[in-house]
Amino acid sequence: MNAKHDPAMPDYTHRITLANQRALVTGASRGLGAEIAAVFADAGADLVITGRDAAGLEATRRVVEKKGRRCLCVEADLRTVKGPRFAGQKALEFFSAVDILVNNAGVVFVDGVLDTSLDHWEETLNVNLRAPLLLAQTVVPKMIEQRRGKVINISSLASVLAPEGHAAYSASKAGLNLLTQAMAAEWARFNIQANAVAPTVILTAMGRQVWGQPGKGDPMKARIPARRFGEPIEVADLVLFLASPAADFICGQVIRMDGGLSAV
Ligand code: NAP
């Protein structure tokens, strides 16, 4: 939207809106992506959502449509080259242009450096790093034409720290941070803002996979100054802000959301 402040409109909080924006959110069949889609719909956006799990996508679509917004589900496997390009093309067919791209889909395998198989390395890099590039290559040219857009990449605190057993994951998310900076540097002149969000543990399916056992999760929680993990809605709130006109001058940042973990 990127609307400038209207002095006739005294309510500054109106700038945190996505009214009539067209958003593409990957990995919205569950977890953070489903939460982001629901919050975006509340804020007035129509959605194209992607994933492989048709039932999960349908559940998210029902939530979005209940809020009065349009929603198209696209099944696409982001491990492939074809998948992200297909998802981006479908979004362009549905909307004609995408205003907001949220690269949220991600995978993690709990492997140390020496144990990382080539299969896990490739899947992690392809889903977490190559797919955001291919999706952006598909939808950003239209953003450039219309001279406005937002790209929000869901990174991780593991992009700046190296938690044990996250070798491929940390490498992929660190790459995503720098890809975000490259996007921001190249596209800011076209009024497109690219930023990344870097949360610590959120107890989605992925969070539970890695940190769900009390023996592992409790010591991690104890290291976080806030003494708790994050909530999906807290990530979605930040993504909403970054997608809104209130964030039009925020560009190329990796915003940590970690209850203070990286501050100590
Ligand atoms: P999640 O619950 O496991 O959901 C992951 C999503 O990614 C699912 O919708 C899944 O859809 C999609 N996905 C995975 N592989 C895919 C593939 N090959 N093709 C298409 N879609 C694929 O994880 P989450 O916690 O919501 O994670 C969302 C993002 O936040 C990820 O990028 C993750 O790295 C990041 N993050 C999570 C945490 C955390 O603690 N949870 C912390 C920091 C960052 P399908 O299964 O339907 O394909």
Short mmCIF file of C-alpha atoms and ligand atoms in Angstrom, two decimals:
data_model
loop_
_atom_site.label_atom_id
_atom_site.label_comp_id
_atom_site.label_asym_id
_atom_site.label_seq_id
_atom_site.Cartn_x
_atom_site.Cartn_y
_atom_site.Cartn_z
CA MET A 1 0.00 0.00 0.00
CA ASN A 2 2.76 2.44 1.01
CA ALA A 3 0.20 5.22 1.51
CA LYS A 4 1.66 8.46 2.81
CA HIS A 5 0.24 9.79 6.05
CA ASP A 6 -2.98 11.68 5.42
CA PRO A 7 -3.06 14.71 7.77
CA ALA A 8 -6.86 14.66 7.54
CA MET A 9 -6.79 11.24 9.19
CA PRO A 10 -5.80 11.76 12.80
CA ASP A 11 -5.68 8.10 13.77
CA TYR A 12 -2.07 7.12 13.20
CA THR A 13 -2.76 3.49 14.02
CA HIS A 14 -4.58 3.27 10.69
CA ARG A 15 -1.18 2.91 9.08
CA ILE A 16 -0.94 -0.66 10.35
CA THR A 17 -3.34 -2.01 7.77
CA LEU A 18 -3.20 -4.26 4.72
CA ALA A 19 -6.53 -3.10 3.28
CA ASN A 20 -6.97 -4.62 -0.19
CA GLN A 21 -3.38 -5.80 -0.38
CA ARG A 22 -2.56 -9.00 -2.30
CA ALA A 23 -0.32 -11.32 -0.31
CA LEU A 24 1.47 -14.58 -1.11
CA VAL A 25 2.42 -16.58 2.00
CA THR A 26 4.38 -19.83 1.67
CA GLY A 27 4.16 -22.65 4.20
CA ALA A 28 0.67 -21.63 5.32
CA SER A 29 -0.69 -25.16 5.81
CA ARG A 30 0.20 -24.90 9.53
CA GLY A 31 2.39 -23.11 12.05
CA LEU A 32 3.62 -19.57 11.55
CA GLY A 33 2.42 -19.36 7.96
CA ALA A 34 -1.17 -20.20 8.94
CA GLU A 35 -1.01 -17.59 11.70
CA ILE A 36 0.42 -14.95 9.35
CA ALA A 37 -2.35 -15.68 6.80
CA ALA A 38 -5.04 -15.26 9.48
CA VAL A 39 -3.57 -11.98 10.74
CA PHE A 40 -3.16 -10.67 7.18
CA ALA A 41 -6.83 -11.45 6.49
CA ASP A 42 -7.84 -9.59 9.66
CA ALA A 43 -5.80 -6.64 8.40
CA GLY A 44 -7.69 -6.64 5.08
CA ALA A 45 -5.46 -8.63 2.70
CA ASP A 46 -6.48 -11.26 0.14
CA LEU A 47 -4.23 -14.31 0.07
CA VAL A 48 -2.56 -16.95 -2.01
CA ILE A 49 -1.22 -19.63 0.33
CA THR A 50 1.13 -22.50 -0.51
CA GLY A 51 2.23 -25.81 0.97
CA ARG A 52 2.07 -29.52 0.14
CA ASP A 53 -0.59 -30.56 2.65
CA ALA A 54 -3.93 -29.93 0.93
CA ALA A 55 -5.98 -30.43 4.11
CA GLY A 56 -3.83 -27.97 6.06
CA LEU A 57 -4.14 -25.38 3.28
CA GLU A 58 -7.93 -25.85 3.19
CA ALA A 59 -8.14 -25.25 6.95
CA THR A 60 -6.22 -21.99 6.57
CA ARG A 61 -8.38 -21.00 3.58
CA ARG A 62 -11.54 -21.44 5.66
CA VAL A 63 -10.11 -19.15 8.36
CA VAL A 64 -9.21 -16.48 5.79
CA GLU A 65 -12.57 -16.64 4.03
CA LYS A 66 -14.45 -16.45 7.34
CA LYS A 67 -12.78 -13.08 7.77
CA GLY A 68 -14.27 -11.98 4.44
CA ARG A 69 -11.11 -12.18 2.32
CA ARG A 70 -10.34 -14.15 -0.85
CA CYS A 71 -7.95 -17.07 -0.65
CA LEU A 72 -6.40 -19.39 -3.23
CA CYS A 73 -4.58 -22.56 -2.13
CA VAL A 74 -1.63 -23.66 -4.27
CA GLU A 75 -0.03 -27.04 -3.69
CA ALA A 76 3.64 -26.75 -4.55
CA ASP A 77 6.79 -28.53 -3.43
CA LEU A 78 9.44 -25.93 -2.69
CA ARG A 79 12.25 -28.50 -2.79
CA THR A 80 12.06 -28.34 -6.57
CA VAL A 81 12.83 -25.55 -9.04
CA LYS A 82 9.39 -25.91 -10.61
CA GLY A 83 7.43 -25.62 -7.32
CA PRO A 84 8.25 -22.04 -6.31
CA ARG A 85 7.95 -20.79 -9.90
CA PHE A 86 4.56 -22.50 -10.22
CA ALA A 87 3.35 -21.00 -6.92
CA GLY A 88 4.47 -17.52 -7.98
CA GLN A 89 2.81 -17.88 -11.41
CA LYS A 90 -0.46 -19.02 -9.81
CA ALA A 91 -0.41 -15.99 -7.52
CA LEU A 92 0.14 -13.68 -10.50
CA GLU A 93 -2.75 -15.33 -12.37
CA PHE A 94 -5.03 -14.92 -9.35
CA PHE A 95 -4.06 -11.36 -8.44
CA SER A 96 -2.28 -9.99 -11.56
CA ALA A 97 0.34 -8.60 -9.15
CA VAL A 98 1.49 -9.52 -5.65
CA ASP A 99 1.96 -6.66 -3.17
CA ILE A 100 3.42 -8.71 -0.30
CA LEU A 101 5.55 -11.86 -0.53
CA VAL A 102 6.17 -13.74 2.72
CA ASN A 103 8.80 -16.47 2.32
CA ASN A 104 7.86 -18.46 5.40
CA ALA A 105 8.10 -22.16 4.42
CA GLY A 106 11.07 -23.85 6.00
CA VAL A 107 12.53 -27.17 7.13
CA VAL A 108 15.02 -28.21 9.78
CA PHE A 109 16.99 -31.43 10.29
CA VAL A 110 18.77 -31.88 13.57
CA ASP A 111 22.25 -32.80 12.34
CA GLY A 112 25.73 -31.70 13.34
CA VAL A 113 28.24 -30.62 10.69
CA LEU A 114 29.82 -34.07 10.34
CA ASP A 115 26.44 -35.85 10.27
CA THR A 116 24.75 -33.70 7.65
CA SER A 117 23.82 -35.88 4.69
CA LEU A 118 23.77 -34.48 1.19
CA ASP A 119 20.01 -35.10 1.05
CA HIS A 120 19.35 -33.05 4.18
CA TRP A 121 21.74 -30.33 3.06
CA GLU A 122 20.03 -30.02 -0.34
CA GLU A 123 16.48 -30.09 1.02
CA THR A 124 17.31 -27.45 3.62
CA LEU A 125 19.10 -25.14 1.21
CA ASN A 126 16.49 -25.61 -1.51
CA VAL A 127 13.43 -24.93 0.66
CA ASN A 128 14.91 -22.30 2.99
CA LEU A 129 17.11 -20.35 0.56
CA ARG A 130 16.60 -21.23 -3.12
CA ALA A 131 12.77 -21.15 -3.02
CA PRO A 132 12.66 -17.56 -1.65
CA LEU A 133 14.98 -16.53 -4.50
CA LEU A 134 12.83 -18.26 -7.16
CA LEU A 135 9.58 -16.91 -5.72
CA ALA A 136 10.97 -13.40 -5.64
CA GLN A 137 12.27 -13.74 -9.21
CA THR A 138 8.74 -14.68 -10.26
CA VAL A 139 6.67 -12.02 -8.47
CA VAL A 140 8.98 -9.05 -7.89
CA PRO A 141 9.15 -7.87 -11.55
CA LYS A 142 5.45 -6.90 -11.24
CA MET A 143 6.18 -5.14 -7.94
CA ILE A 144 8.88 -3.18 -9.74
CA GLU A 145 6.41 -2.27 -12.49
CA GLN A 146 3.88 -0.99 -9.96
CA ARG A 147 6.62 0.69 -7.90
CA ARG A 148 5.60 -0.82 -4.57
CA GLY A 149 5.91 -4.06 -2.66
CA LYS A 150 7.10 -5.85 0.45
CA VAL A 151 9.20 -8.99 0.77
CA ILE A 152 9.41 -10.53 4.22
CA ASN A 153 11.68 -13.52 4.69
CA ILE A 154 11.23 -15.68 7.78
CA SER A 155 14.74 -16.34 8.95
CA SER A 156 15.70 -17.57 12.42
CA LEU A 157 17.86 -16.61 15.35
CA ALA A 158 19.88 -19.62 14.21
CA SER A 159 21.01 -17.43 11.30
CA VAL A 160 23.19 -15.37 13.64
CA LEU A 161 23.96 -17.95 16.35
CA ALA A 162 24.81 -21.62 15.77
CA PRO A 163 22.71 -23.82 18.06
CA GLU A 164 23.99 -27.38 18.24
CA GLY A 165 22.68 -29.65 15.49
CA HIS A 166 21.55 -26.87 13.13
CA ALA A 167 24.42 -26.94 10.60
CA ALA A 168 22.48 -26.85 7.32
CA TYR A 169 19.64 -24.84 8.87
CA SER A 170 21.92 -22.10 10.21
CA ALA A 171 23.77 -21.93 6.90
CA SER A 172 20.50 -21.64 4.95
CA LYS A 173 19.09 -18.92 7.20
CA ALA A 174 22.36 -16.94 7.26
CA GLY A 175 22.21 -17.05 3.46
CA LEU A 176 18.61 -15.85 3.61
CA ASN A 177 19.68 -12.86 5.72
CA LEU A 178 22.19 -11.73 3.10
CA LEU A 179 19.77 -12.48 0.28
CA THR A 180 17.33 -10.18 2.10
CA GLN A 181 19.96 -7.44 2.20
CA ALA A 182 20.68 -7.91 -1.51
CA MET A 183 16.96 -7.67 -2.28
CA ALA A 184 16.65 -4.53 -0.16
CA ALA A 185 19.67 -2.90 -1.75
CA GLU A 186 18.48 -3.60 -5.29
CA TRP A 187 14.78 -2.86 -4.88
CA ALA A 188 14.48 0.01 -2.38
CA ARG A 189 14.71 2.45 -5.30
CA PHE A 190 11.49 0.90 -6.64
CA ASN A 191 9.70 1.45 -3.32
CA ILE A 192 10.01 -2.25 -2.42
CA GLN A 193 11.10 -3.04 1.10
CA ALA A 194 12.71 -6.40 1.89
CA ASN A 195 13.28 -7.42 5.50
CA ALA A 196 13.76 -10.61 7.51
CA VAL A 197 12.39 -11.76 10.83
CA ALA A 198 14.59 -13.93 13.05
CA PRO A 199 12.68 -15.65 15.87
CA THR A 200 14.01 -17.98 18.51
CA VAL A 201 11.94 -21.03 19.44
CA ILE A 202 8.20 -20.95 18.75
CA LEU A 203 6.38 -24.17 19.64
CA THR A 204 4.92 -24.99 16.22
CA ALA A 205 5.40 -28.47 14.73
CA MET A 206 8.96 -27.44 13.85
CA GLY A 207 9.64 -25.96 17.30
CA ARG A 208 8.34 -29.12 18.97
CA GLN A 209 10.42 -31.32 16.65
CA VAL A 210 13.62 -29.69 17.93
CA TRP A 211 12.81 -28.33 21.40
CA GLY A 212 9.67 -30.27 22.43
CA GLN A 213 11.36 -32.60 24.94
CA PRO A 214 11.52 -30.96 28.40
CA GLY A 215 15.11 -32.20 28.76
CA LYS A 216 16.07 -30.07 25.78
CA GLY A 217 13.45 -27.31 25.89
CA ASP A 218 13.74 -26.35 29.56
CA PRO A 219 17.47 -25.50 29.53
CA MET A 220 16.91 -23.49 26.35
CA LYS A 221 14.05 -21.57 27.98
CA ALA A 222 16.25 -20.88 30.99
CA ARG A 223 18.80 -19.15 28.70
CA ILE A 224 16.14 -16.76 27.35
CA PRO A 225 15.89 -13.64 29.55
CA ALA A 226 12.09 -13.62 29.04
CA ARG A 227 12.10 -17.24 30.35
CA ARG A 228 9.69 -18.41 27.69
CA PHE A 229 9.43 -19.30 24.01
CA GLY A 230 7.65 -17.05 21.53
CA GLU A 231 4.08 -17.39 20.31
CA PRO A 232 3.05 -17.64 16.63
CA ILE A 233 0.92 -14.50 17.00
CA GLU A 234 3.99 -12.52 18.13
CA VAL A 235 5.80 -13.40 14.90
CA ALA A 236 2.67 -12.64 12.86
CA ASP A 237 2.35 -9.21 14.55
CA LEU A 238 5.87 -8.27 13.45
CA VAL A 239 5.29 -9.56 9.93
CA LEU A 240 2.07 -7.52 9.76
CA PHE A 241 3.95 -4.39 10.83
CA LEU A 242 6.68 -4.96 8.24
CA ALA A 243 4.06 -5.54 5.54
CA SER A 244 2.21 -2.32 6.41
CA PRO A 245 2.85 1.27 5.31
CA ALA A 246 4.07 1.97 8.86
CA ALA A 247 7.31 0.16 7.88
CA ASP A 248 7.93 1.87 4.54
CA PHE A 249 11.38 3.13 5.58
CA ILE A 250 12.56 -0.15 7.14
CA CYS A 251 14.68 -1.90 4.59
CA GLY A 252 17.26 -4.69 4.61
CA GLN A 253 16.93 -5.47 8.30
CA VAL A 254 17.04 -8.80 10.09
CA ILE A 255 14.83 -8.24 13.12
CA ARG A 256 15.50 -10.59 16.00
CA MET A 257 12.56 -11.75 18.07
CA ASP A 258 14.10 -13.71 20.88
CA GLY A 259 12.98 -12.61 24.34
CA GLY A 260 16.44 -11.10 24.80
CA LEU A 261 18.42 -14.30 24.06
CA SER A 262 20.94 -12.62 21.76
CA ALA A 263 21.23 -9.56 24.00
CA VAL A 264 23.09 -11.37 26.80
P1 NAP B 1 6.18 -25.83 10.56
O1 NAP B 1 5.08 -25.79 11.52
O2 NAP B 1 6.98 -27.07 10.42
O3 NAP B 1 5.63 -25.38 9.12
C1 NAP B 1 6.48 -25.37 8.02
C2 NAP B 1 5.71 -24.96 6.80
O4 NAP B 1 6.61 -25.02 5.67
C3 NAP B 1 4.56 -25.89 6.51
O5 NAP B 1 3.43 -25.17 6.10
C4 NAP B 1 5.08 -26.76 5.37
O6 NAP B 1 4.03 -27.10 4.48
C5 NAP B 1 6.03 -25.81 4.66
N1 NAP B 1 7.03 -26.59 3.93
C6 NAP B 1 8.03 -27.35 4.44
N2 NAP B 1 8.65 -28.01 3.44
C7 NAP B 1 8.03 -27.66 2.29
C8 NAP B 1 8.20 -28.03 0.93
N3 NAP B 1 9.13 -28.90 0.54
N4 NAP B 1 7.37 -27.48 0.02
C9 NAP B 1 6.43 -26.62 0.38
N5 NAP B 1 6.20 -26.23 1.65
C10 NAP B 1 7.01 -26.75 2.59
O7 NAP B 1 7.25 -24.69 10.88
P2 NAP B 1 7.08 -23.21 11.48
O8 NAP B 1 7.60 -23.22 12.84
O9 NAP B 1 5.73 -22.67 11.20
O10 NAP B 1 8.18 -22.46 10.57
C11 NAP B 1 7.87 -21.41 9.68
C12 NAP B 1 9.15 -20.65 9.39
O11 NAP B 1 9.65 -20.09 10.60
C13 NAP B 1 10.28 -21.53 8.84
O12 NAP B 1 10.98 -20.84 7.83
C14 NAP B 1 11.17 -21.73 10.04
O13 NAP B 1 12.50 -21.98 9.68
C15 NAP B 1 11.01 -20.41 10.76
N6 NAP B 1 11.34 -20.45 12.18
C16 NAP B 1 10.67 -21.28 13.02
C17 NAP B 1 11.01 -21.30 14.37
C18 NAP B 1 10.32 -22.20 15.37
O14 NAP B 1 10.86 -22.38 16.46
N7 NAP B 1 9.17 -22.74 15.06
C19 NAP B 1 12.04 -20.47 14.85
C20 NAP B 1 12.69 -19.65 13.95
C21 NAP B 1 12.34 -19.63 12.62
P3 NAP B 1 3.71 -28.59 3.95
O15 NAP B 1 4.13 -29.55 5.00
O16 NAP B 1 2.24 -28.51 3.69
O17 NAP B 1 4.49 -28.71 2.68
#
